[in-house]
XYZ file of C-alpha atoms in Angstrom:
410
model
C 0.051 -0.024 -0.102
C 1.236 3.368 -0.940
C 0.437 6.889 1.014
C -1.628 8.978 -1.424
C -0.390 12.215 -2.923
C -1.795 15.078 -0.864
C -1.145 18.504 -0.328
C 1.657 17.994 2.361
C 2.796 14.655 0.864
C 5.556 15.954 -1.443
C 7.227 17.646 1.942
C 6.443 14.915 4.165
C 9.296 12.729 2.772
C 12.042 12.539 5.233
C 15.413 12.056 3.823
C 14.359 12.954 0.189
C 13.396 9.260 -0.257
C 11.199 8.282 -3.194
C 7.503 7.240 -2.333
C 7.447 3.896 -0.555
C 5.887 1.038 -3.142
C 4.124 -1.933 -1.452
C 6.340 -4.762 -2.930
C 9.710 -5.425 -4.199
C 10.120 -7.690 -7.017
C 12.648 -9.910 -4.809
C 11.776 -8.972 -1.359
C 11.754 -11.363 1.714
C 9.876 -11.261 4.766
C 12.240 -9.163 6.491
C 12.624 -6.389 3.426
C 8.726 -6.497 2.940
C 8.369 -5.886 7.120
C 10.839 -2.636 6.827
C 8.661 -1.339 3.803
C 5.587 -1.491 5.419
C 7.247 0.002 8.498
C 8.255 2.835 6.299
C 5.275 3.336 4.580
C 3.136 3.256 8.034
C 5.958 6.293 9.112
C 5.002 8.164 5.815
C 1.295 7.778 6.513
C 1.553 8.904 10.185
C 3.854 12.084 8.657
C 1.149 12.608 5.906
C -1.943 13.026 8.112
C -0.153 14.494 11.269
C -2.664 15.160 14.254
C -5.335 12.891 12.282
C -3.559 9.864 12.077
C -5.240 6.892 13.845
C -3.450 5.823 17.238
C -2.264 2.585 15.621
C 0.070 4.977 13.383
C 2.528 5.858 16.495
C 4.930 8.373 16.134
C 8.440 7.322 15.387
C 11.391 8.101 17.623
C 13.046 11.088 16.181
C 10.211 12.308 13.822
C 8.729 14.400 16.610
C 10.508 17.775 14.960
C 9.862 16.688 11.591
C 6.157 16.320 12.579
C 6.172 19.557 14.213
C 7.803 21.588 11.480
C 5.311 20.223 8.888
C 2.173 20.758 11.044
C 3.318 24.310 11.384
C 3.181 25.063 7.811
C 0.422 22.624 6.410
C -2.075 22.682 9.239
C -3.190 26.055 7.624
C -4.488 24.097 4.608
C -6.794 22.659 6.821
C -7.749 26.116 8.723
C -8.197 27.682 5.011
C -10.667 24.735 4.132
C -12.576 25.404 7.483
C -11.393 22.334 9.688
C -11.291 23.110 13.421
C -7.805 21.778 14.705
C -8.043 20.016 17.882
C -6.124 17.517 19.901
C -4.783 14.224 18.395
C -7.873 11.676 17.754
C -8.442 9.813 21.138
C -6.831 12.371 23.209
C -8.580 13.870 26.011
C -9.420 17.487 26.477
C -11.481 19.997 24.658
C -10.457 21.543 21.233
C -7.766 23.939 20.441
C -6.390 26.103 17.250
C -3.233 26.619 15.563
C -0.895 28.730 18.019
C 1.627 30.771 15.679
C 3.457 31.833 18.818
C 4.395 28.176 19.755
C 7.005 28.394 16.627
C 7.907 31.436 15.460
C 8.426 31.675 11.697
C 12.006 32.177 11.951
C 12.474 29.276 14.335
C 10.238 27.091 11.831
C 12.571 28.204 8.850
C 15.734 27.112 10.752
C 14.525 23.961 11.850
C 12.956 22.804 8.456
C 16.409 23.617 6.551
C 18.244 21.175 8.851
C 15.471 18.543 8.821
C 14.664 18.398 5.017
C 16.704 17.485 2.002
C 17.451 21.102 0.019
C 14.758 20.579 -2.515
C 11.984 19.711 0.128
C 13.092 22.663 1.950
C 12.836 24.852 -0.991
C 9.538 23.520 -1.872
C 8.365 24.255 1.523
C 9.307 27.873 1.568
C 7.582 28.271 -1.461
C 4.462 27.009 -0.137
C 5.111 29.099 3.092
C 5.052 32.452 1.355
C 2.955 31.831 -1.984
C 0.018 29.606 -0.710
C -0.322 30.226 2.928
C 0.593 33.960 3.008
C 3.727 33.631 6.019
C 4.550 37.244 5.467
C 6.300 36.991 8.660
C 9.091 35.555 6.886
C 9.705 38.561 4.777
C 8.842 41.483 7.675
C 11.621 39.611 9.671
C 14.996 40.794 8.100
C 16.663 37.447 9.629
C 14.265 35.425 8.281
C 14.187 37.271 5.148
C 18.107 36.163 5.253
C 17.816 33.195 6.124
C 15.292 32.104 3.346
C 17.075 29.751 0.589
C 16.738 32.010 -2.779
C 15.863 29.876 -5.799
C 14.121 30.740 -8.959
C 10.927 28.974 -7.658
C 10.712 31.397 -4.538
C 11.249 34.219 -6.561
C 8.531 33.558 -9.369
C 6.206 32.715 -6.155
C 7.297 36.074 -4.561
C 6.315 37.964 -7.727
C 2.935 36.107 -8.206
C 2.031 37.248 -4.459
C 3.868 40.784 -4.401
C 0.444 42.530 -4.971
C -0.946 41.074 -1.575
C 1.956 41.617 0.673
C 1.763 44.447 3.126
C 4.458 46.941 3.832
C 6.217 45.263 6.333
C 7.229 42.576 3.920
C 8.625 44.786 1.039
C 11.857 45.079 2.760
C 12.321 41.229 2.621
C 10.729 40.883 -0.755
C 13.565 43.044 -1.980
C 16.222 41.197 -0.049
C 14.951 37.835 -1.374
C 14.568 39.063 -5.209
C 18.128 40.908 -5.063
C 19.872 37.585 -3.738
C 18.198 35.632 -6.605
C 18.880 38.208 -9.372
C 22.571 38.158 -8.128
C 22.822 34.328 -8.465
C 21.136 34.301 -12.035
C 23.377 37.296 -13.025
C 26.523 35.606 -12.010
C 25.514 32.195 -13.871
C 24.468 33.998 -17.166
C 26.657 37.216 -17.621
C 29.666 35.216 -19.041
C 27.401 33.469 -21.699
C 26.071 36.885 -22.819
C 29.261 38.602 -22.746
C 30.790 36.047 -24.973
C 27.818 35.360 -27.383
C 27.371 39.066 -27.864
C 31.041 40.302 -28.017
C 31.196 40.056 -31.792
C 30.817 37.786 -34.768
C 33.610 34.827 -34.928
C 36.905 35.777 -36.686
C 38.182 32.446 -37.621
C 41.391 34.000 -39.115
C 42.865 34.262 -35.341
C 43.209 31.794 -32.638
C 41.955 32.444 -28.993
C 43.220 31.044 -26.015
C 40.116 31.843 -24.340
C 38.410 28.572 -23.859
C 34.803 29.152 -24.432
C 32.322 26.645 -25.993
C 30.422 28.971 -27.997
C 33.956 29.713 -29.854
C 35.017 25.980 -30.511
C 36.674 25.620 -33.885
C 36.216 22.140 -34.907
C 37.819 21.984 -38.046
C 40.864 23.147 -36.671
C 40.928 21.139 -33.493
C 40.179 18.068 -36.065
C 43.304 19.165 -38.398
C 45.483 19.870 -35.130
C 44.944 16.137 -33.975
C 44.909 13.963 -37.087
C 48.308 12.468 -36.259
C 46.672 11.074 -32.861
C 44.292 8.865 -34.683
C 44.476 5.472 -33.529
C 43.156 3.000 -36.614
C 42.859 -0.074 -34.573
C 40.295 1.435 -32.236
C 38.823 3.565 -34.632
C 39.304 6.875 -32.169
C 40.819 10.141 -32.354
C 43.076 11.313 -29.467
C 41.903 15.023 -28.870
C 44.834 16.771 -26.883
C 44.942 20.056 -28.632
C 41.576 21.834 -28.509
C 41.421 24.888 -30.662
C 39.132 28.011 -30.595
C 38.750 31.162 -32.468
C 38.767 34.995 -31.370
C 35.856 37.292 -31.941
C 36.006 40.483 -33.728
C 34.724 43.472 -31.587
C 31.703 44.873 -32.596
C 32.105 48.451 -34.050
C 28.375 49.571 -34.915
C 25.544 49.997 -32.244
C 22.662 47.746 -32.205
C 19.143 48.560 -30.511
C 17.644 45.487 -28.693
C 13.789 46.374 -28.009
C 12.365 43.810 -25.359
C 8.978 43.308 -24.926
C 8.167 41.213 -22.314
C 4.524 39.974 -21.477
C 3.624 40.196 -17.665
C 0.317 38.461 -17.767
C -0.344 36.116 -14.575
C 2.027 33.032 -16.062
C 4.960 34.589 -17.177
C 6.563 35.429 -13.852
C 9.431 33.052 -14.541
C 9.918 34.640 -18.336
C 10.002 38.098 -16.667
C 12.238 37.059 -13.998
C 14.874 36.008 -16.414
C 13.723 38.822 -19.192
C 14.637 41.428 -16.270
C 18.399 39.736 -15.764
C 18.637 39.523 -19.452
C 18.000 43.062 -20.038
C 20.306 44.321 -17.192
C 23.389 42.076 -18.659
C 22.824 43.204 -22.150
C 22.604 46.912 -20.727
C 26.070 46.588 -19.405
C 27.713 45.422 -22.759
C 29.212 47.747 -25.317
C 27.612 48.452 -28.565
C 24.092 47.277 -27.352
C 21.197 49.773 -26.543
C 18.312 47.955 -24.572
C 14.489 49.306 -24.832
C 12.822 47.457 -22.165
C 8.761 47.543 -21.945
C 6.331 45.232 -20.197
C 3.170 44.574 -21.031
C -0.471 43.355 -20.624
C -3.532 45.250 -21.983
C -1.409 48.155 -21.425
C 2.739 48.772 -22.256
C 4.705 50.299 -19.604
C 8.069 51.327 -20.764
C 10.707 50.413 -18.158
C 14.069 51.467 -20.363
C 15.293 53.658 -17.768
C 15.239 50.808 -15.155
C 16.687 48.098 -17.961
C 20.301 48.261 -16.034
C 18.687 47.482 -12.542
C 16.649 43.907 -12.471
C 15.470 44.109 -9.345
C 14.027 47.702 -9.868
C 12.299 46.100 -12.884
C 10.901 43.407 -11.024
C 9.266 45.079 -8.218
C 8.251 47.760 -10.797
C 6.278 45.054 -12.755
C 2.653 44.085 -12.257
C 1.978 40.555 -13.099
C -1.830 39.789 -14.185
C -4.483 41.283 -16.205
C -5.068 40.416 -20.024
C -2.637 40.446 -23.020
C -2.445 42.665 -26.084
C 0.385 41.611 -28.048
C -0.770 43.798 -30.947
C -0.313 46.844 -28.866
C 3.031 45.783 -27.698
C 4.242 45.553 -31.321
C 2.595 48.883 -32.216
C 4.790 50.351 -29.571
C 7.781 48.643 -30.880
C 7.260 50.187 -34.272
C 7.286 53.462 -32.811
C 10.940 52.920 -31.134
C 12.446 51.743 -34.457
C 14.952 54.358 -35.621
C 17.408 52.237 -37.734
C 15.445 49.249 -38.670
C 18.718 47.532 -40.057
C 20.422 47.599 -36.654
C 17.252 46.989 -34.641
C 16.251 43.682 -33.096
C 12.716 42.937 -31.585
C 12.338 40.503 -28.930
C 8.838 39.322 -27.873
C 8.633 37.145 -24.648
C 5.328 35.688 -24.446
C 3.178 32.918 -24.203
C 1.520 34.137 -27.684
C -2.249 33.822 -25.711
C -3.332 37.115 -27.798
C -6.281 38.757 -26.164
C -6.345 41.676 -28.660
C -6.399 41.533 -32.529
C -4.716 38.602 -34.305
C -4.987 40.559 -37.440
C -3.137 43.631 -36.039
C -0.211 41.544 -34.401
C 0.405 40.174 -37.421
C 0.261 43.029 -39.760
C 2.395 44.904 -37.090
C 5.188 42.203 -37.401
C 5.025 42.088 -41.242
C 5.779 45.612 -41.327
C 8.729 45.286 -39.350
C 10.034 42.393 -41.058
C 9.511 44.333 -44.282
C 11.475 47.357 -43.004
C 14.724 45.264 -42.158
C 14.136 44.576 -38.273
C 15.058 41.403 -36.969
C 12.155 39.613 -34.963
C 12.528 37.182 -32.394
C 9.895 35.450 -30.484
C 10.697 33.851 -27.184
C 8.031 31.299 -26.108
C 7.045 31.309 -22.251
C 8.594 28.344 -20.299
C 7.047 26.659 -17.379
C 8.840 25.768 -14.032
C 9.860 22.558 -15.280
C 11.481 24.370 -18.526
C 8.706 22.994 -20.755
C 7.329 25.676 -23.269
C 3.809 26.768 -22.600
C 2.624 28.822 -25.592
C -0.287 29.001 -27.986
C 1.173 27.047 -31.115
C -1.073 28.441 -33.399
C -0.641 31.967 -32.600
C 3.331 31.202 -32.922
C 2.903 29.366 -36.217
C 1.246 32.522 -37.603
C 3.620 34.770 -36.226
C 6.753 32.852 -38.025
C 4.856 33.059 -41.137
C 4.797 36.488 -41.347
C 8.626 37.019 -40.420
C 9.014 36.245 -36.738
C 11.612 33.791 -35.691
C 10.166 32.065 -32.852
C 11.738 29.287 -30.273
C 11.007 28.212 -26.763
C 14.870 28.515 -25.487
C 16.343 28.651 -21.987
C 18.072 31.923 -21.273
C 21.665 30.415 -22.044
C 20.528 29.293 -25.591
C 18.815 32.967 -25.793
C 22.320 34.369 -25.496
C 23.860 32.221 -28.331
C 20.867 32.817 -30.416
C 20.898 36.725 -30.118
C 24.450 36.564 -30.571
C 24.062 35.134 -33.867
C 21.493 37.650 -35.003
C 23.660 40.678 -34.038
C 26.489 39.736 -36.959
C-alpha cells in the first residue's frame, strides 16, 4: 500500500527518499516488514494530528512532524477545519498557535530537517500559498530564506497581496536570486554578444561558443588510432571574435500576464546584462493590455521586477505597435517578444505589425514562455502565424537565448 499524494505529501518525505511502493520484486519477509514500517511512517507524517492511534509517531520524528504541522495545518484551517487534539486524546479543542513556533524558528528547523529540494518547496508554499509574510517582515528570516528561481517567481506572483512590512524582505530575497542568476548568465551573454567569430585568429580563451571544430580536427589527426577507430584529442582550438563596431538596439517586449513570472524574471536579468555590454542599447517594455516603458530601469533587474505588475489580460498587438514607434534604424534593430502568445487583442493587427517590421528590415525574435520545468507553454497556432509573418520563434533557456541573439547581431 502506498500513501496517497496530498498537498503535504511532497514535503513529508524525510531524507528525500522516493514514495514507498508496496512490494519489491524479490523482497523477502524482512524486506517487506521494513517497507511496511516505512510506509506507515510516511502515512503518519502525511496525516499528522489526524493519524489513528495505530500509526504511532516514530522516535526522532517529533521535530519533522512539528515543522510540517506548523506549515501544512494551515491547509485545514483555510478549508474550515477545526484543529483539535490528537484523535482519542482527552480535552477540548484548540487552534493553531503561531507563537508556539515562530516563523524564523520554523525556517531554521525545516532547513536542517529536510533535503534542500524539499525545503525549497516548503518555503515557496509558505510565502505563496499560506501567506507567511512574517518570513519577509523579519529581516533575519528574509536573509535565512534559500534563494531560488521558484521562490522568486512565487513572490512576484503574490507581491500585490503583501503588506508594507514585507516589502524590504521581498527586495532582499529578489536581489539575492537576481545576483545568483546574473552571475551564471553574464559570461554567456558577454561571450555570445561580444562580436562575430573571426576564424582567421586563434583564441586562448576557452569558451564553448568559440570552439573551432575544423581546426581541432586538423590539429589532432596525427593522434588517430586506426585499431580502435578513435581520435585522441589533446589540442583543442578556439577562434577569436571581432569587436563589434556598430551599435545595435534591442527592443525587449515582455508579457507580464499572470503565467509569465519566470519569464519576466529572466527577461529582467537579460536586459540588465545586455545594458552593461558595449555596442548594445536596450529598450525594455512590459505589457498586458497596456505597455509600460521601463527602459530607464533596464540596468537594474531588481527595480524592474519590483515595478512590473503581473496579471491582467494580454494585448500583444499593442506592444508590437509600440515597438514600431521605437525603431529609428531598422537594419540595426532587433525586436524580442517574450510571451506565451495567448493574444487577447487583435491577431490580425498583431500579424500586420510583424509584417511591417519584417519588411522594414527589423530582425524579429519570438521567445516562447517556459514553465517551472523549463517546458514550453505557449499558443502554438499564434506562434506559427507569427513565424509565417516574419518572426523567428523558439522556446529556449536563457543560455540558449544568449547564443541565439549573438548569432543575430552580426
